[in-house]
Short mmCIF file of C-alpha atoms in Angstrom, two decimals:
data_model
loop_
_atom_site.label_atom_id
_atom_site.label_comp_id
_atom_site.label_asym_id
_atom_site.label_seq_id
_atom_site.Cartn_x
_atom_site.Cartn_y
_atom_site.Cartn_z
CA MET A 1 -14.11 -71.47 10.55
CA PRO A 2 -15.44 -72.96 14.00
CA PRO A 3 -15.74 -70.65 17.48
CA GLY A 4 -12.13 -70.21 18.99
CA GLU A 5 -10.38 -71.82 16.27
CA SER A 6 -7.30 -69.78 14.97
CA THR A 7 -5.69 -69.28 11.75
CA PRO A 8 -3.19 -71.91 11.00
CA ARG A 9 0.27 -70.88 10.15
CA ALA A 10 1.26 -70.45 6.76
CA VAL A 11 4.16 -72.46 5.49
CA LEU A 12 3.65 -70.72 1.73
CA ALA A 13 2.54 -67.50 0.38
CA CYS A 14 2.51 -67.08 -3.29
CA GLY A 15 1.76 -64.11 -5.62
CA GLU A 16 1.95 -62.23 -8.92
CA VAL A 17 2.17 -58.65 -9.77
CA ARG A 18 1.21 -56.58 -13.02
CA THR A 19 3.61 -53.72 -13.73
CA CYS A 20 2.90 -51.03 -16.48
CA LEU A 21 3.07 -47.62 -17.47
CA LEU A 22 -0.37 -45.31 -16.76
CA PRO A 23 -1.77 -45.10 -20.35
CA ALA A 24 -2.51 -41.31 -19.97
CA ARG A 25 -0.54 -38.02 -21.20
CA GLN A 26 -0.44 -36.44 -17.69
CA ALA A 27 0.33 -38.08 -14.47
CA LEU A 28 -2.68 -38.51 -12.06
CA ASP A 29 -2.98 -36.23 -9.13
CA ILE A 30 -3.67 -37.39 -5.90
CA ARG A 31 -7.23 -36.94 -5.95
CA SER A 32 -7.54 -38.72 -9.49
CA ALA A 33 -5.46 -41.52 -8.01
CA ALA A 34 -7.99 -41.94 -5.30
CA GLN A 35 -11.03 -41.86 -7.78
CA LEU A 36 -9.07 -44.67 -9.97
CA LEU A 37 -8.26 -47.04 -7.50
CA ALA A 38 -11.65 -46.85 -5.36
CA LEU A 39 -12.18 -50.50 -5.72
CA ARG A 40 -14.57 -50.94 -2.99
CA ALA A 41 -17.21 -48.47 -1.65
CA ASP A 42 -16.66 -49.59 2.17
CA GLU A 43 -12.74 -49.00 2.50
CA ARG A 44 -11.02 -45.83 1.46
CA VAL A 45 -7.84 -45.63 -0.95
CA LEU A 46 -4.74 -45.36 1.29
CA LEU A 47 -2.71 -42.14 0.16
CA SER A 48 0.97 -40.96 0.60
CA GLU A 49 2.96 -38.19 -0.43
CA ARG A 50 6.34 -38.96 1.33
CA PRO A 51 8.84 -40.18 0.29
CA GLY A 52 6.66 -39.85 -3.04
CA LEU A 53 3.10 -39.76 -4.41
CA TYR A 54 1.41 -43.41 -3.59
CA ALA A 55 -2.03 -44.43 -3.41
CA ARG A 56 -2.80 -48.02 -2.85
CA SER A 57 -6.39 -50.01 -3.45
CA PRO A 58 -7.98 -51.56 -0.36
CA ASP A 59 -7.77 -55.31 -0.90
CA THR A 60 -10.69 -57.33 -3.12
CA LEU A 61 -11.38 -60.84 -2.54
CA THR A 62 -12.01 -63.63 -5.30
CA GLY A 63 -13.07 -66.90 -4.06
CA VAL A 64 -11.03 -70.27 -5.64
CA ASP A 65 -11.88 -73.93 -5.16
CA CYS A 66 -9.40 -75.66 -7.59
CA PRO A 67 -6.42 -77.59 -7.64
CA LEU A 68 -3.20 -76.14 -6.80
CA PRO A 69 -0.19 -75.97 -8.89
CA SER A 70 2.50 -78.56 -7.76
CA ALA A 71 5.77 -79.60 -9.58
CA ASN A 72 5.32 -83.17 -8.98
CA GLY A 73 2.10 -83.57 -10.63
CA ALA A 74 0.17 -84.23 -7.14
CA ARG A 75 -3.61 -83.15 -7.43
CA ILE A 76 -4.27 -80.71 -4.45
CA ARG A 77 -7.62 -78.96 -3.59
CA ALA A 78 -7.71 -76.11 -2.25
CA VAL A 79 -10.54 -73.64 -1.30
CA GLY A 80 -10.43 -69.83 0.11
CA THR A 81 -9.81 -66.63 -1.08
CA VAL A 82 -6.84 -64.69 -3.17
CA ALA A 83 -6.84 -61.12 -2.05
CA ALA A 84 -5.62 -58.38 -4.81
CA HIS A 85 -4.99 -54.73 -4.76
CA ALA A 86 -3.61 -52.27 -7.06
CA ALA A 87 -1.13 -49.17 -6.37
CA LEU A 88 -0.03 -46.25 -8.40
CA THR A 89 3.48 -44.90 -7.72
CA GLU A 90 3.40 -40.71 -8.71
CA GLY A 91 0.66 -40.84 -10.86
CA ARG A 92 2.50 -42.67 -13.43
CA VAL A 93 3.15 -46.39 -12.72
CA LEU A 94 0.47 -48.84 -12.41
CA GLN A 95 0.74 -52.21 -10.30
CA THR A 96 -1.89 -54.64 -9.50
CA SER A 97 -1.15 -57.80 -7.30
CA ALA A 98 -2.67 -60.94 -6.61
CA HIS A 99 -1.75 -63.20 -3.51
CA PHE A 100 -2.39 -65.66 -1.13
CA ARG A 101 -1.11 -67.68 1.88
CA LEU A 102 -1.29 -71.64 2.61
CA PRO A 103 -1.01 -73.30 5.61
CA ALA A 104 0.57 -76.71 6.28
CA THR A 105 -2.73 -78.68 6.71
CA GLY A 106 -6.42 -78.22 5.63
CA PRO A 107 -9.69 -80.14 6.67
CA ASP A 108 -10.34 -83.44 4.56
CA GLN A 109 -13.46 -82.13 3.60
CA ARG A 110 -14.50 -78.60 2.33
CA ARG A 111 -15.70 -76.16 4.89
CA PRO A 112 -18.74 -73.74 4.66
CA TRP A 113 -17.99 -70.63 2.15
CA GLY A 114 -18.54 -68.22 5.62
CA GLU A 115 -15.60 -69.95 7.31
CA TYR A 116 -12.96 -69.15 4.29
CA LEU A 117 -14.26 -65.46 3.95
CA VAL A 118 -13.19 -64.55 7.40
CA ARG A 119 -9.84 -65.51 6.60
CA PRO A 120 -9.07 -62.86 3.48
CA GLY A 121 -5.78 -63.99 1.56
CA VAL A 122 -5.97 -67.52 2.84
CA VAL A 123 -6.20 -70.49 0.36
CA GLU A 124 -6.61 -73.76 2.59
CA PRO A 125 -5.63 -77.26 1.21
CA LEU A 126 -7.83 -80.33 1.72
CA GLY A 127 -5.56 -82.55 3.80
CA LYS A 128 -1.35 -82.23 3.90
CA LEU A 129 0.19 -79.55 1.62
CA PRO A 130 3.29 -80.58 -0.18
CA HIS A 131 4.60 -76.81 0.17
CA GLU A 132 7.57 -77.55 -1.99
CA ALA A 133 6.12 -79.05 -4.83
CA VAL A 134 3.48 -76.21 -4.68
CA ALA A 135 6.21 -73.47 -4.79
CA GLN A 136 7.64 -75.07 -7.58
CA GLY A 137 4.42 -75.49 -9.38
CA VAL A 138 3.09 -71.79 -8.80
CA LEU A 139 6.91 -70.22 -10.21
CA ASP A 140 6.46 -72.80 -13.39
CA GLY A 141 2.91 -71.63 -14.39
CA GLY A 142 1.10 -74.65 -13.56
CA ARG A 143 -1.46 -76.64 -15.82
CA HIS A 144 -4.80 -75.42 -17.19
CA GLY A 145 -7.41 -75.33 -14.33
CA ASP A 146 -4.91 -74.98 -11.61
CA LEU A 147 -5.11 -71.65 -9.39
CA ASP A 148 -3.84 -68.67 -11.37
CA VAL A 149 -3.21 -65.70 -9.27
CA GLY A 150 -1.97 -64.12 -12.38
CA LEU A 151 -5.24 -64.27 -13.88
CA ILE A 152 -6.69 -62.32 -10.95
CA ALA A 153 -3.84 -59.49 -11.20
CA ASP A 154 -4.62 -59.56 -15.03
CA GLY A 155 -8.41 -59.06 -14.59
CA LEU A 156 -7.74 -56.11 -12.17
CA LEU A 157 -5.76 -54.48 -14.40
CA THR A 158 -7.67 -54.62 -17.46
CA ARG A 159 -10.59 -53.40 -15.22
CA LEU A 160 -8.70 -50.36 -14.14
CA LEU A 161 -7.21 -49.53 -17.72
CA ARG A 162 -10.35 -48.89 -19.21
CA HIS A 163 -11.41 -46.34 -16.25
CA ALA A 164 -12.52 -43.12 -17.59
CA LEU A 165 -10.01 -41.04 -16.29
CA LEU A 166 -7.71 -42.33 -18.45
CA ASP A 167 -7.02 -41.05 -22.03
CA GLN A 168 -5.02 -43.54 -23.43
CA ARG A 169 -2.32 -41.39 -24.50
CA PRO A 170 0.79 -42.48 -22.54
CA PRO A 171 3.59 -40.45 -23.08
CA PHE A 172 5.79 -42.57 -24.51
CA ARG A 173 5.56 -46.70 -25.84
CA SER A 174 6.52 -49.16 -23.04
CA ARG A 175 5.63 -52.78 -22.41
CA PRO A 176 4.38 -54.35 -18.93
CA THR A 177 6.21 -56.81 -17.07
CA ARG A 178 4.50 -59.79 -14.66
CA LEU A 179 6.71 -60.90 -11.56
CA ARG A 180 5.55 -64.19 -9.89
CA TRP A 181 6.74 -65.08 -6.37
CA ALA A 182 6.56 -67.80 -3.76
CA ALA A 183 7.81 -67.81 -0.39
CA LEU A 184 8.44 -70.72 2.01
CA PRO A 185 9.72 -70.42 5.72
CA ALA A 186 13.20 -69.57 6.65
CA GLY A 187 15.18 -72.01 8.94
CA PRO A 188 15.26 -71.12 12.82
CA GLY A 189 17.10 -68.08 13.35
CA ASP A 190 17.58 -67.19 9.68
CA GLY A 191 16.75 -64.24 8.34
CA PRO A 192 14.92 -63.51 5.22
CA SER A 193 16.65 -64.51 1.86
CA ILE A 194 16.01 -64.48 -1.98
CA GLU A 195 17.14 -68.27 -3.12
CA ARG A 196 16.67 -67.22 -6.83
CA PHE A 197 15.62 -64.25 -9.12
CA THR A 198 14.88 -65.00 -12.88
CA LEU A 199 14.21 -63.31 -15.79
CA ALA A 200 12.38 -65.47 -17.88
CA GLU A 201 10.99 -64.76 -21.62
CA ASP A 202 7.61 -62.92 -22.36
CA GLU A 203 8.45 -59.73 -19.78
CA LEU A 204 8.15 -62.64 -16.96
CA ARG A 205 10.47 -62.89 -13.52
CA THR A 206 10.12 -65.29 -11.12
CA VAL A 207 11.28 -64.74 -7.35
CA ARG A 208 11.63 -67.66 -4.76
CA LEU A 209 12.39 -66.42 -1.12
CA ARG A 210 12.87 -67.63 2.25
CA VAL A 211 10.95 -65.40 5.09
CA PRO A 212 11.02 -65.71 9.00
CA ASP A 213 7.35 -66.39 10.54
CA GLY A 214 5.26 -63.56 11.26
CA THR A 215 6.41 -61.59 7.87
CA ALA A 216 3.89 -63.32 5.47
CA ALA A 217 1.70 -60.32 5.38
CA ASP A 218 4.40 -57.84 4.22
CA LEU A 219 5.39 -59.88 1.78
CA ALA A 220 3.04 -58.32 -0.89
CA ALA A 221 4.23 -54.72 -0.58
CA LEU A 222 7.84 -56.04 -0.94
CA CYS A 223 7.06 -58.30 -4.00
CA ASP A 224 5.46 -54.62 -5.51
CA ASP A 225 8.43 -52.91 -4.63
CA LEU A 226 10.87 -55.65 -6.49
CA ALA A 227 8.74 -55.31 -9.58
CA LEU A 228 8.32 -51.65 -9.62
CA HIS A 229 12.11 -51.43 -9.43
CA ASP A 230 12.47 -53.97 -12.04
CA TRP A 231 9.96 -52.37 -14.39
CA LEU A 232 12.11 -49.12 -14.23
CA LEU A 233 15.30 -50.79 -15.09
CA THR A 234 13.60 -52.86 -18.03
CA THR A 235 12.30 -49.70 -19.35
CA VAL A 236 14.95 -47.01 -19.16
CA VAL A 237 17.14 -50.15 -21.12
CA ARG A 238 14.65 -50.33 -23.65
CA VAL A 239 14.34 -46.59 -23.93
CA LEU A 240 18.10 -46.26 -24.31
CA ASP A 241 18.30 -48.99 -26.85
CA GLY A 242 15.89 -47.65 -28.93
CA VAL A 243 18.03 -44.37 -29.45
CA ARG A 244 20.32 -43.68 -32.05
CA LEU A 245 23.36 -42.36 -30.71
CA GLY A 246 26.74 -41.04 -32.29
CA GLY A 247 25.18 -38.93 -35.06
CA SER A 248 26.16 -35.30 -35.53
CA ALA A 249 23.19 -33.88 -37.70
CA ALA A 250 21.11 -31.47 -36.11
CA GLN A 251 17.74 -34.01 -36.52
CA ASP A 252 19.95 -36.44 -35.04
CA ALA A 253 20.40 -34.26 -32.03
CA THR A 254 16.97 -33.56 -31.84
CA ALA A 255 15.64 -37.21 -32.26
CA VAL A 256 17.81 -38.16 -29.41
CA VAL A 257 16.49 -35.55 -27.04
CA ARG A 258 12.79 -36.26 -28.00
CA ALA A 259 13.47 -40.28 -26.92
CA LEU A 260 15.37 -39.59 -24.04
CA ARG A 261 12.84 -36.66 -22.65
CA PRO A 262 10.20 -39.16 -20.85
CA ALA A 263 12.56 -40.80 -19.16
CA VAL A 264 13.72 -37.69 -17.62
CA ASP A 265 10.39 -36.47 -16.86
CA HIS A 266 8.20 -39.59 -15.99
CA LEU A 267 10.81 -41.98 -14.79
CA LEU A 268 14.48 -41.02 -13.14
CA HIS A 269 12.88 -39.70 -9.94
CA LEU A 270 10.88 -42.91 -9.11
CA TRP A 271 13.94 -44.78 -8.13
CA MET A 272 13.31 -45.42 -4.33
CA PRO A 273 14.14 -49.21 -3.40
CA ARG A 274 12.85 -50.38 0.25
CA ALA A 275 10.88 -47.16 0.55
CA ARG A 276 7.50 -48.95 1.54
CA VAL A 277 9.00 -52.32 2.76
CA ALA A 278 8.82 -53.43 5.97
CA LYS A 279 11.87 -53.45 8.39
CA GLU A 280 12.11 -57.07 8.86
CA LEU A 281 12.07 -57.76 5.03
CA ALA A 282 14.14 -54.79 3.94
CA PRO A 283 17.05 -57.04 4.03
CA LEU A 284 15.95 -58.85 1.00
CA TRP A 285 17.31 -55.91 -1.42
CA ASP A 286 20.78 -56.11 -0.24
CA PRO A 287 21.39 -59.69 -2.79
CA LEU A 288 19.75 -57.64 -5.53
CA GLU A 289 22.10 -54.40 -5.17
CA GLU A 290 24.92 -57.06 -4.89
CA ARG A 291 24.54 -59.15 -7.91
CA PRO A 292 23.27 -58.09 -10.53
CA GLY A 293 23.25 -54.64 -8.94
CA PHE A 294 20.16 -52.78 -9.47
CA SER A 295 21.07 -49.63 -7.98
CA ARG A 296 24.40 -49.73 -9.83
CA GLN A 297 22.67 -50.30 -13.09
CA TRP A 298 20.18 -47.86 -12.51
CA GLN A 299 22.93 -44.99 -11.90
CA ALA A 300 24.78 -46.31 -14.73
CA LEU A 301 22.03 -45.19 -16.98
CA VAL A 302 21.04 -42.36 -15.09
CA GLN A 303 24.49 -41.16 -15.81
CA ARG A 304 24.14 -42.28 -19.66
CA ILE A 305 20.84 -40.52 -20.35
CA ARG A 306 22.24 -37.04 -18.43
CA ASP A 307 25.43 -37.29 -20.58
CA GLN A 308 23.58 -37.91 -23.70
CA LEU A 309 21.29 -34.92 -23.20
CA THR A 310 24.64 -32.88 -22.35
CA LEU A 311 26.16 -33.63 -25.54
CA GLN A 312 23.28 -32.82 -27.85
CA ALA A 313 22.64 -29.49 -26.14
CA ILE A 314 26.40 -28.66 -27.76
CA PRO A 315 25.97 -27.16 -31.04
CA ALA A 316 26.62 -30.00 -33.86
CA SER A 317 29.55 -27.51 -35.46
CA HIS A 318 31.20 -27.09 -32.13
CA ARG A 319 31.66 -30.93 -31.45
CA GLU A 320 32.78 -31.36 -34.91
CA VAL A 321 35.62 -29.06 -34.37
CA GLU A 322 36.54 -30.46 -31.02
CA ALA A 323 36.84 -34.27 -32.81
CA VAL A 324 39.15 -32.58 -35.21
CA PRO A 325 42.96 -33.46 -34.17
#
């Protein structure tokens, strides 16, 4: 970037988050979490113990020079750097996130690499950016050869899952999820809003947002938070779906307790929406609480688990007597 030239205002921000259960029998303590997420020698891992144990790696940068995804088939070449980071919640849930911002216009010719490196996480189009078409192209997944931030997030996740600290013995079986997001500018005077939240196939969620000017830098943390809580809901629903309920035999009660115990030990205390979301973007959680009602569903699941554990604690013979009119 030439001296004195400022970074253009971003009109589009995009990213993808991978969320999974850490493959380790025991949750990592804060020192081990810092060791796992030490992706760069020149920057420290961010550690926090309130309101819960949380560790976030420094950003890593990946240089890109390729076409952008586009819903209308346009071929827009873009050059710059994609930022990626990893986060660990309560030493148990691992996330990797890759994201970038796009200005409305860029130069007609490619700049020297040094001018892109001074703007981390900014990918610059050659010419004018059709931001609506690119936003939809990102959410749709793009074509082969297009910029794919999911591959960058997935590569970082694969690297971390091979770490020597992990014994590859998770306390229960679960599946990872992917959250793909695109954020466009809100109208003058408008607050942040979620235009669409979609649960797609193959564990994919897509989110299309509108955000006020100046909040793009905080979007990655917001989307990490959405992805974490969506994964928690999805995983607990699957734990309950896999439990055989209604049996009266002692072995059935033991199986139910064994199946539900991991959720109690490792997941139920992690529900803290907005705990690490910027104040300006916190209202984006409101529509998710109204419909589909994330926290209402979570509380219903938690109560169902507690009811089942209470029921299974009652001796089978006593339950059978109570069932007789």
